[in-house]
Coordinates of C-alpha atoms and ligand atoms in Angstrom, one line a residue:
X1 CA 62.9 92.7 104.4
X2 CA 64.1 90.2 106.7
X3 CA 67.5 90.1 108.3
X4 CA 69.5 87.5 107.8
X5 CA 70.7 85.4 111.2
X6 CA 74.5 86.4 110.1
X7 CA 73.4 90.1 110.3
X8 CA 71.8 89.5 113.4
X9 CA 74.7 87.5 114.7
X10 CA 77.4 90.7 113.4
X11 CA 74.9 93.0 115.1
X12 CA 74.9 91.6 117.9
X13 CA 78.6 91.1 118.4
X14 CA 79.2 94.7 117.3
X15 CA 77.2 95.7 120.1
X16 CA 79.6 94.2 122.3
X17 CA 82.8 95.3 123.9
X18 CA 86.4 94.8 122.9
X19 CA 88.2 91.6 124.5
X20 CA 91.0 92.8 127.3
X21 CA 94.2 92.0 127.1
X22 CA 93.7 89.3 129.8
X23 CA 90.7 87.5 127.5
X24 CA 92.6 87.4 125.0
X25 CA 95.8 85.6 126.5
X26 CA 93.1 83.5 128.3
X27 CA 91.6 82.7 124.1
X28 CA 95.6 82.7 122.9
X29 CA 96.4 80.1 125.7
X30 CA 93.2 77.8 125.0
X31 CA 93.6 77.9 121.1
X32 CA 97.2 76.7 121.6
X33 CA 96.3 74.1 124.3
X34 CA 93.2 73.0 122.1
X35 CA 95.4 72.8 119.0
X36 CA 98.0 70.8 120.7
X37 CA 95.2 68.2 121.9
X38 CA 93.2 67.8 118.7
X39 CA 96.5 67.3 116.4
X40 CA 95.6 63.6 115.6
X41 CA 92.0 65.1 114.6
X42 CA 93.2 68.0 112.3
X43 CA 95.1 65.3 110.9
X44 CA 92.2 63.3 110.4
X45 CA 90.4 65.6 109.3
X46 CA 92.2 67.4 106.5
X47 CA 93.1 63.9 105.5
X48 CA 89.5 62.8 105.0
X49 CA 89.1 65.8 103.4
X50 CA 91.9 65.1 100.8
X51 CA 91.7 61.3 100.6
X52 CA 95.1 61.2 101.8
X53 CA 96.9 64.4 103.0
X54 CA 100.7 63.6 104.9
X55 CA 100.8 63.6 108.2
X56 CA 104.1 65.3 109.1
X57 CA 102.3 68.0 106.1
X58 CA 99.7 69.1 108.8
X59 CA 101.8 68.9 111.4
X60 CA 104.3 71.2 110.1
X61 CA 102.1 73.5 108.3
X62 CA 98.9 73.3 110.3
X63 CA 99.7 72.5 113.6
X64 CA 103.6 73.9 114.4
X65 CA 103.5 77.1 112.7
X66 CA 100.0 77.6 114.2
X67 CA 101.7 76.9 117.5
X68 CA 104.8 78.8 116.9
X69 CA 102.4 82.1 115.8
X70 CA 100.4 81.9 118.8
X71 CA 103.7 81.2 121.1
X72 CA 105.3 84.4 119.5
X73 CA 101.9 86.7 120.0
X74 CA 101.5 85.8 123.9
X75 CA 105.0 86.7 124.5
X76 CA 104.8 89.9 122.9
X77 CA 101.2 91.3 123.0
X78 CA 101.4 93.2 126.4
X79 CA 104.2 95.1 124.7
X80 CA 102.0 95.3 121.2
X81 CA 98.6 96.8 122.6
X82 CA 100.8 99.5 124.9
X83 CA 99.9 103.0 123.4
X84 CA 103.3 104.8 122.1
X85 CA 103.2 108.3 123.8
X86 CA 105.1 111.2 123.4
X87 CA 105.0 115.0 123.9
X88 CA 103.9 116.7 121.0
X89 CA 105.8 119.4 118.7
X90 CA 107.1 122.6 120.8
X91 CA 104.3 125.1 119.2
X92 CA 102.3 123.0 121.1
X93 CA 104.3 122.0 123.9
X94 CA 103.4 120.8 126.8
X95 CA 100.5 118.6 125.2
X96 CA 101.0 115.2 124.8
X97 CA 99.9 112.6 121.8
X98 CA 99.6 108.8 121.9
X99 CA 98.6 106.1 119.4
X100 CA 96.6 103.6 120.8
X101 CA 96.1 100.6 119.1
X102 CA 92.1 99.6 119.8
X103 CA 89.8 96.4 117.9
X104 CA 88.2 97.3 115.0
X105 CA 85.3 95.6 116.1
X106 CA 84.2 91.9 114.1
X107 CA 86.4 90.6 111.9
X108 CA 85.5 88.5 109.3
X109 CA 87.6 85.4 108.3
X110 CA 87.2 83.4 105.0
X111 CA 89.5 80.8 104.4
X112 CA 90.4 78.8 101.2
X113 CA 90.9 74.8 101.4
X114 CA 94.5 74.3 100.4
X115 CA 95.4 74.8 104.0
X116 CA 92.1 74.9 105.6
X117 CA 93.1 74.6 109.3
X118 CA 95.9 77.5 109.6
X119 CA 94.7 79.7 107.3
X120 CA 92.1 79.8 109.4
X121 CA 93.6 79.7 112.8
X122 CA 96.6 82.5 112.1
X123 CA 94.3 85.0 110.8
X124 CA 92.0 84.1 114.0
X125 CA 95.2 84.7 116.4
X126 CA 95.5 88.4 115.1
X127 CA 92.6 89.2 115.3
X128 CA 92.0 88.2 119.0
X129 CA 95.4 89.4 119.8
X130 CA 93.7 92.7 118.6
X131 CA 90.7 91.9 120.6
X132 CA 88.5 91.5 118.3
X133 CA 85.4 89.4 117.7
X134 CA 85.4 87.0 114.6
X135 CA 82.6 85.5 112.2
X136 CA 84.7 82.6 110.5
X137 CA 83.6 81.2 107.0
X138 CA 85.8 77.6 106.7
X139 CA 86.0 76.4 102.9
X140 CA 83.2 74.6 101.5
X141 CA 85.9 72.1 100.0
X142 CA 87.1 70.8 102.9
X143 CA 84.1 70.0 105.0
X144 CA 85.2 68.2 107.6
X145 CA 87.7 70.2 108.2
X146 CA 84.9 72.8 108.6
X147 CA 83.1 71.1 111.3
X148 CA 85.9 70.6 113.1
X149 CA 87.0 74.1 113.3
X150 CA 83.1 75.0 114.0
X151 CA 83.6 72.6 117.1
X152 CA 86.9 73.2 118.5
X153 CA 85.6 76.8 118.3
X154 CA 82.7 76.6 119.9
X155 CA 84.5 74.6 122.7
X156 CA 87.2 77.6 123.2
X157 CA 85.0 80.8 122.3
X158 CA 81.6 82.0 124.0
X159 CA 79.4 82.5 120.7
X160 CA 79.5 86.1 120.8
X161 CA 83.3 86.1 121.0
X162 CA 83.8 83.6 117.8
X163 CA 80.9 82.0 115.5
X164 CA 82.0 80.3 112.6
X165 CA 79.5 80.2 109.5
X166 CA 79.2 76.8 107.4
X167 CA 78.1 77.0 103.3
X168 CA 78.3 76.9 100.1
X169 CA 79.6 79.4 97.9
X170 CA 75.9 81.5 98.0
X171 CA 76.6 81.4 102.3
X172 CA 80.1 82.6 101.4
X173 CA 78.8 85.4 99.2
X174 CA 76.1 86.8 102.1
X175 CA 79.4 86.6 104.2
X176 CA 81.5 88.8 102.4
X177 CA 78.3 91.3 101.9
X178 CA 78.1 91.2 105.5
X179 CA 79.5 94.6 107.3
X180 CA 82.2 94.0 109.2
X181 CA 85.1 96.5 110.6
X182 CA 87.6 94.3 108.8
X183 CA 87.6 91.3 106.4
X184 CA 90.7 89.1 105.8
X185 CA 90.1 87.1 102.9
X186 CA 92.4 84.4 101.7
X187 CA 92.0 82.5 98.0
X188 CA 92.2 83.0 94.7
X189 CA 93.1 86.3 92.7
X190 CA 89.5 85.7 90.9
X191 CA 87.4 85.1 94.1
X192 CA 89.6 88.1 95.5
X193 CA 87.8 90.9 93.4
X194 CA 84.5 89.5 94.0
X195 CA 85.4 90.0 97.9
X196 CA 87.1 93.3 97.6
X197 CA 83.7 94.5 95.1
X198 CA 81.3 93.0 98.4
X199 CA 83.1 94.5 100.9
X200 CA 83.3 97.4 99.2
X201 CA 79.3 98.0 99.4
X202 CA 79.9 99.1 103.1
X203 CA 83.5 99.9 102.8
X204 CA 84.7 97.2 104.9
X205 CA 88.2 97.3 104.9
X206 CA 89.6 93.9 103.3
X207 CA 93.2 92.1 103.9
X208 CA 93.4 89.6 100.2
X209 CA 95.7 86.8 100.5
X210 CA 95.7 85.9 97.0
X211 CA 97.8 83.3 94.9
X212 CA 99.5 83.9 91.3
X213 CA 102.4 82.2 89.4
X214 CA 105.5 82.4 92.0
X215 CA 108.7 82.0 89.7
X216 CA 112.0 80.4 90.7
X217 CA 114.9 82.1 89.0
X218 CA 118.2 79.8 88.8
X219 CA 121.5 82.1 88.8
X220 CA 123.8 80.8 86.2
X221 CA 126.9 79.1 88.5
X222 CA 124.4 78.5 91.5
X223 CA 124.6 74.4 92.6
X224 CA 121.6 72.5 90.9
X225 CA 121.7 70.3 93.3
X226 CA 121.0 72.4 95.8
X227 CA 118.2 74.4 93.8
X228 CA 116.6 70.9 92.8
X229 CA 116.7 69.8 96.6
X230 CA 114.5 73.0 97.6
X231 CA 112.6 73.2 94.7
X232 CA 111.5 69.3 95.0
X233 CA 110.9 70.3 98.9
X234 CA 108.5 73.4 97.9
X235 CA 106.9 71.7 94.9
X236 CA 105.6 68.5 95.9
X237 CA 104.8 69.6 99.5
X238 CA 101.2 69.1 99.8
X239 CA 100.9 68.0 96.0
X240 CA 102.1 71.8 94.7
X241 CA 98.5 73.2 96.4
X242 CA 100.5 76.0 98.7
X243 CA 100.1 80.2 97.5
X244 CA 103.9 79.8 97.8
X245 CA 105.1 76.7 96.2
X246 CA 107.4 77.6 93.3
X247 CA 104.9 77.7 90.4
X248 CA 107.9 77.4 87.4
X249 CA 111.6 77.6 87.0
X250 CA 113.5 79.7 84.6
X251 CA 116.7 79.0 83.9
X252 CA 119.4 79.0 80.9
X253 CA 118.8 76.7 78.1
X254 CA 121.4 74.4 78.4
X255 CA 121.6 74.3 82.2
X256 CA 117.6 72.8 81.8
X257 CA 118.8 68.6 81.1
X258 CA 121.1 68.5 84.2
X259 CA 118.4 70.6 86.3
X260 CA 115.8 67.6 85.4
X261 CA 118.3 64.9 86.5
X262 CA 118.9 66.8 90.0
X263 CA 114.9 66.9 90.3
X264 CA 114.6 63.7 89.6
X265 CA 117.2 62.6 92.0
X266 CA 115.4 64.5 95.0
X267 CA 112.1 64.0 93.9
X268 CA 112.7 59.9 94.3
X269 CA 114.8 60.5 97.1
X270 CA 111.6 62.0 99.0
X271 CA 109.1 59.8 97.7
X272 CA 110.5 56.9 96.7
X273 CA 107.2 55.2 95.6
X274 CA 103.8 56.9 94.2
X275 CA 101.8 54.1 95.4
X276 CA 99.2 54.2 98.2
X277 CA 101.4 52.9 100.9
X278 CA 103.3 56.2 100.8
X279 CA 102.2 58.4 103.4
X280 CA 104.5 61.0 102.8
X281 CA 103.0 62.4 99.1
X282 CA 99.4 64.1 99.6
X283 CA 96.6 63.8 97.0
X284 CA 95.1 66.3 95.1
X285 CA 92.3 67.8 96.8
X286 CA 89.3 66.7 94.8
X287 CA 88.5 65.1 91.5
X288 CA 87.7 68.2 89.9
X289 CA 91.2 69.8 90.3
X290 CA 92.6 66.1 89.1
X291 CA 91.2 66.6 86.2
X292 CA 92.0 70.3 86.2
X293 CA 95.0 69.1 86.3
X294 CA 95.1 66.7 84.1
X295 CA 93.7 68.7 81.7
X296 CA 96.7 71.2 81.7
X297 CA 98.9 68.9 80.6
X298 CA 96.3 67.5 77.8
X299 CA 97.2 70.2 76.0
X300 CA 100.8 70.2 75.9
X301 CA 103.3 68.5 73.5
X302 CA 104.0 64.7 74.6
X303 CA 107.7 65.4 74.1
X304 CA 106.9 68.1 76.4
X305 CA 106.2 66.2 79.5
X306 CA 108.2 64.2 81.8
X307 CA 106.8 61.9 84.8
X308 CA 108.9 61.6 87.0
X309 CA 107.6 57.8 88.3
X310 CA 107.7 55.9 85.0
X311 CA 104.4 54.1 86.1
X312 CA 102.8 57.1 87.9
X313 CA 99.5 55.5 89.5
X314 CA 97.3 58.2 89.4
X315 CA 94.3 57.5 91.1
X316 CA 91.4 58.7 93.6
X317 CA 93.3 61.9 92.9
X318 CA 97.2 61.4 93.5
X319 CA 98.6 62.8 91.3
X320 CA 102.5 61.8 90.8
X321 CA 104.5 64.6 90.2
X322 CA 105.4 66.3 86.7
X323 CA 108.0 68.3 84.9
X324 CA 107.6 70.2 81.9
X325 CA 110.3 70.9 79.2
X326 CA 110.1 74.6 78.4
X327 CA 106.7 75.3 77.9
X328 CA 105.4 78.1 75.2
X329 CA 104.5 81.5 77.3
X330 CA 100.7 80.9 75.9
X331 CA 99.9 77.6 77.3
X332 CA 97.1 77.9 79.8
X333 CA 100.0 76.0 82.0
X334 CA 102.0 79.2 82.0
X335 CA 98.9 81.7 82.2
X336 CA 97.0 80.8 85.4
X337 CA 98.3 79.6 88.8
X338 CA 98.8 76.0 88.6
X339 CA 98.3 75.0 92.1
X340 CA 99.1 70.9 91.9
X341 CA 102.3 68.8 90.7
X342 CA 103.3 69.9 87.7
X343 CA 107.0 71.9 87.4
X344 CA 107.4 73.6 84.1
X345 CA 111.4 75.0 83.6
X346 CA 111.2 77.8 81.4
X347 CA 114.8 78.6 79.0
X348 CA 115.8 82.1 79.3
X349 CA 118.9 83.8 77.7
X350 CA 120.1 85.2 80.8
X351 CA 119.4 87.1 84.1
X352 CA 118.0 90.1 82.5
X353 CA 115.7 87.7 79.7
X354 CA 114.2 86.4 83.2
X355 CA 113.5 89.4 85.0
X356 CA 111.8 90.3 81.8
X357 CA 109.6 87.7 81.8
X358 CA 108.8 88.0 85.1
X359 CA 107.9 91.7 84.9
X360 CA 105.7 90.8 82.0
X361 CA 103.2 89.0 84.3
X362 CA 101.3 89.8 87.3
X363 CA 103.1 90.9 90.4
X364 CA 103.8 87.1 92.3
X365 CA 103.0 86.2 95.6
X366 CA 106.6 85.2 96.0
X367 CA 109.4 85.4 93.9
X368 CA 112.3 82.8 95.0
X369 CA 116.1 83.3 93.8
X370 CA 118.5 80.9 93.7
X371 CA 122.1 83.1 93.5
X372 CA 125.3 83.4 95.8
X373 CA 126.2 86.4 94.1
X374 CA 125.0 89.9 96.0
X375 CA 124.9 91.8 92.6
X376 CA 122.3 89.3 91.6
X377 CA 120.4 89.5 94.5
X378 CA 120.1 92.8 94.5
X379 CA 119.2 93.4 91.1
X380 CA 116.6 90.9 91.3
X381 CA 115.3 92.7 94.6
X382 CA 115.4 95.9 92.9
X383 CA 114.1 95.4 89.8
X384 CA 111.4 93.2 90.4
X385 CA 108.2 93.4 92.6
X386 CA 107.0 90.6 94.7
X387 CA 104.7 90.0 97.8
X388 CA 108.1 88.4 99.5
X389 CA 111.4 87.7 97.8
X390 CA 113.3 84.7 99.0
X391 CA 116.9 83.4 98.4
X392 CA 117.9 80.3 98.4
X393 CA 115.0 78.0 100.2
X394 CA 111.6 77.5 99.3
X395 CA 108.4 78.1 101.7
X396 CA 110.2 78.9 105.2
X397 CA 109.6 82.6 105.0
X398 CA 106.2 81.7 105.6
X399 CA 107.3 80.2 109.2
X400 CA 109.0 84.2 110.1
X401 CA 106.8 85.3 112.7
X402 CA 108.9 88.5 111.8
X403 CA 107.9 88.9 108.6
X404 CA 104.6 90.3 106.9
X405 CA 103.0 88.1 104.6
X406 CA 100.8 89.1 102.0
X407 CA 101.0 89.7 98.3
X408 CA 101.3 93.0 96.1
X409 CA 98.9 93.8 92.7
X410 CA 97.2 90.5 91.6
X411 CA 98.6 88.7 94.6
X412 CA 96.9 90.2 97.0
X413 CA 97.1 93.6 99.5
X414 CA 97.6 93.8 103.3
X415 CA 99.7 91.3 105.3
X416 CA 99.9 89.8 108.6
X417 CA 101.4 87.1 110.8
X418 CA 103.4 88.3 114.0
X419 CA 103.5 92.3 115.2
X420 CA 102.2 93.0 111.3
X421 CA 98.8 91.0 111.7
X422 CA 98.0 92.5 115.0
X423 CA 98.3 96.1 114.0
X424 CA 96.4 94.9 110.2
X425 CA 93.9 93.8 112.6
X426 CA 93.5 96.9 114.8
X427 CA 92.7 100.7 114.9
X428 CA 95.9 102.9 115.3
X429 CA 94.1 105.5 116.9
X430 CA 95.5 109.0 116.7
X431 CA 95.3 110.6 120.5
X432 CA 96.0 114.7 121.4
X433 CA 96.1 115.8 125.0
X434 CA 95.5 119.3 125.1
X435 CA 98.0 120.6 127.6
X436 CA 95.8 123.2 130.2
X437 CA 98.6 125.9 129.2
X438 CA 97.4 126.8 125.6
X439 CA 99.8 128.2 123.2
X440 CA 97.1 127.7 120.3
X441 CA 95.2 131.2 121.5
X442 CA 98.4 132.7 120.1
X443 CA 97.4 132.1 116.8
X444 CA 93.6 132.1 117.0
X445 CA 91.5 135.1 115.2
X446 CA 90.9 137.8 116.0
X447 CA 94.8 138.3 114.0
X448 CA 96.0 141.0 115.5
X449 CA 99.3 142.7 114.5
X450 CA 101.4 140.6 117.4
X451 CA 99.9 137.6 116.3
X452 CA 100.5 138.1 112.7
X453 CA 104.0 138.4 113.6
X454 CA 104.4 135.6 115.4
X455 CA 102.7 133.3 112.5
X456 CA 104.7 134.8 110.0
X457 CA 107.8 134.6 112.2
X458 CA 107.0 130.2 112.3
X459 CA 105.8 130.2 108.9
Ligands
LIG501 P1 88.7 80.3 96.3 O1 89.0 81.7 96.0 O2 88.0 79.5 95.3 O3 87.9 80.2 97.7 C1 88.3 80.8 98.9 C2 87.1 81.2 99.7 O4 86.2 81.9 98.9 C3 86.3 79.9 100.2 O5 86.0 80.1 101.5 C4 85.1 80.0 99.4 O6 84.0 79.6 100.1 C5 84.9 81.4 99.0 N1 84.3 81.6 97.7 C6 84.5 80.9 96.6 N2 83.8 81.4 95.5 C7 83.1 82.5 96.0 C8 82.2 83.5 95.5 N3 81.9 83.4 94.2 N4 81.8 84.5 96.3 C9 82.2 84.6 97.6 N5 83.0 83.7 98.1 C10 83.5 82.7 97.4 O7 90.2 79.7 96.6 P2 90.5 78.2 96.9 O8 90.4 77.4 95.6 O9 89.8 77.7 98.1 O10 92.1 78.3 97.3 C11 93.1 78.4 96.4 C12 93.6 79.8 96.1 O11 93.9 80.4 97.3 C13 94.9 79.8 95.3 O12 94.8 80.8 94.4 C14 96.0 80.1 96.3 O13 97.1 80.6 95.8 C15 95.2 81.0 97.2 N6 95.9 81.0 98.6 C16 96.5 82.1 99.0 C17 97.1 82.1 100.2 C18 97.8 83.3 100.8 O14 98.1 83.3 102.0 N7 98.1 84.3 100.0 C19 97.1 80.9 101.0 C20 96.5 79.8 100.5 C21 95.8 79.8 99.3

């Protein structure tokens, strides 16, 4: 059989040594300094891709956290890849043990298009802060996004350090087959298990980033206002196509009509115009999730459905943004992720009636509370499970180098960003010293009656 040229590629790679801690500042420093100099052309790019993606968009969620990740890793990886030592337990006293964190080896990156630079990038920066090589596979739905990530890579990387693989879906198939010493996969929940059952043929370990339906829970007596003015932020970023953008709101019945008019009020204030002159509002990716789209709300009640721009110009795939009145629980709206600009708000009796309904559904990605009250919070916290739990602001966690991000059940498994996505993306290797005085001989066969004694005396 012949081998493929990925194979060979992975082969060869694996052959190689792990990067030092000085290669990969060196890669760190030129990733960030390579970043910062190609902003207007991952701008470009991602816009070409889109049709029309907003500016200050990338640069916040492409470009700045990108930066901020790498910033954070350089300051803190010669404290990260230090092994923790310590002497071991006093029956074996005076050796010593040590974890030392060491590369898995290649890592392979696949990346969905939504956003195709970062997601991307961040999972890259762990895994050379680990000192690891990486195979990257770049969505096929944002090619020219892919390109550019092929070039700025191949300008930073020798090719044996970084290769990035461009395809179709078959090329990303023979990628996830491939057998790497880590995968980090991020996309959807149904891709996810395609991935996790590929990887699984050489038991490749595999980080999922998945998506799901991330509810917004409204406290009774928290401000609308101030809900509606996050919400809108979270929503409409980037047309609703982020893993965390609020997916629906639930909220009490009769707090629903005054929740629409704060939308609305922040909605406009953001965007005050839908029409193509308005930078600020990204399109929807492609035709096919227009009509996706569009076909979600096909099959909903008119009376249903509120546009929120009363001429809403949809075309070459900008897509104004939507609310919808308290949807029925069956609606493919309210079963699958809906990933674009449509806002259902979901009536619920009270805090308990939501938690419900949110424990009847898959685990989300990110469950985001609105509440000033800590017996809320906590109850939400404790009786509900989540990838992350915010309070009080949409999508920001995402910017906490601090914090792990990653999803639970359907959302996904493994994290990473900051301290988290180095060690995801290396080998805690267990280390024992054996000390040259040997206390183990004291319990080694043959047993005789003193050593008997002794084990029985520690037992
Ligand atoms: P997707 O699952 O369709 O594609 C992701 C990647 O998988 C792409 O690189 C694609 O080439 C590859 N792929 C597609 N079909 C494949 C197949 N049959 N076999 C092997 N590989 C295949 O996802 P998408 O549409 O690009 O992205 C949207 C999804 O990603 C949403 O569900 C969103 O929530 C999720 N997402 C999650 C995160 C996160 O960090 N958790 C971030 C962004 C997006």
């Amino acid at each position: 059989m012949q081998t493929h040229p990925m194979q060979t590629q992975l082969q060869h790679m694996q052959a190689l040594p792990a990067l030092s801690l000085n290669q990969r500042l060196d890669r760190l420093k030129a990733l960030s300094k390579a970043i910062k100099e190609n902003k207007q052309g991952i701008i470009d790019a991602i816009s070409s891709d889109y049709g029309h993606r907003a500016s200050s968009e990338t640069l916040l969620a492409e470009v700045l956290v990108n930066l901020e990740d790498i910033k954070h890793t350089i300051k803190h990886l010669p404290r990260w890849v230090k092994a923790n030592k310590w002497t071991a337990d006093w029956k074996f006293w005076p050796s010593r043990c040590a974890i030392i964190p060491e590369a898995k080896g290649v890592v392979g990156i696949m990346a969905p298009w939504n956003y195709p630079f970062n997601l991307v990038t961040g999972p890259l920066t762990a895994a050379i802060a680990a000192g690891n090589r990486v195979m990257i596979k770049p969505s096929e739905v944002t090619p020219n996004t892919a390109q550019l990530i092929q070039s700025l890579m191949a300008d930073i990387f020798p090719e044996d350090e970084v290769t990035v693989i461009l395809g179709d879906v078959a090329v990303a198939d023979e990628f996830s087959r491939l057998a790497f010493d880590h995968l980090l996969f991020t996309g959807s929940t149904r891709v996810g298990k395609i991935i996790m059952r590929n990887a699984a043929e050489n038991l490749t370990p595999v980080t999922l980033e998945l998506g799901g339906k991330s509810p917004v829970l409204i406290d009774r007596d928290y401000s609308l206002d101030k809900a509606a003015k996050s919400i809108a932020k979270g929503k409409w970023f980037n047309a609703g196509q982020t893993c965390i953008a609020p997916d629906y709101v639930l909220i009490e019945a009769n707090r629903i009509a005054p929740l629409i008019k704060a939308l609305k009020k922040h909605t406009i204030s953001a965007y005050p115009s839908m029409t193509g002159s308005n930078d600020d509002y990204s399109c929807v990716v492609n035709t096919q999730h227009f009509e996706r789209l569009q076909g979600l709300l096909k099959q909903l009640p008119k009376e249903q459905i509120i546009e929120l721009y009363p001429d809403p110009q949809n075309h070459t795939n900008r897509m104004a943004p939507v609310i919808v009145n308290n949807p029925d629980k069956q609606q493919e709206l309210m079963q699958e992720e809906i990933f674009g600009p449509i806002l259902p708000i979901v009536a619920v009796q009270d805090l308990d009636d939501a938690i419900d309904y949110i424990n009847q559904g898959d685990k989300p990605l990110t469950l985001y509370l609105f509440s000033n009250r800590r017996t809320t919070i906590r109850q939400v916290r404790q009786l509900t499970s989540s990838g992350s739990l915010a309070v009080n602001e949409t999508l920001v966690h995402f910017a906490q180098q601090r914090l792990p991000f990653g999803g639970i059940g359907a959302s996904g498994m493994g994290s990473y960003h900051g301290h988290q996505g180095f060690i995801t993306m290396s080998h805690m290797k267990s280390v024992y010293y054996q000390s040259r005085l040997n206390g183990n001989d004291l319990v080694r066969a043959p047993f005789t009656k003193l050593k008997k004694k002794i084990i029985n005396w520690m037992s």
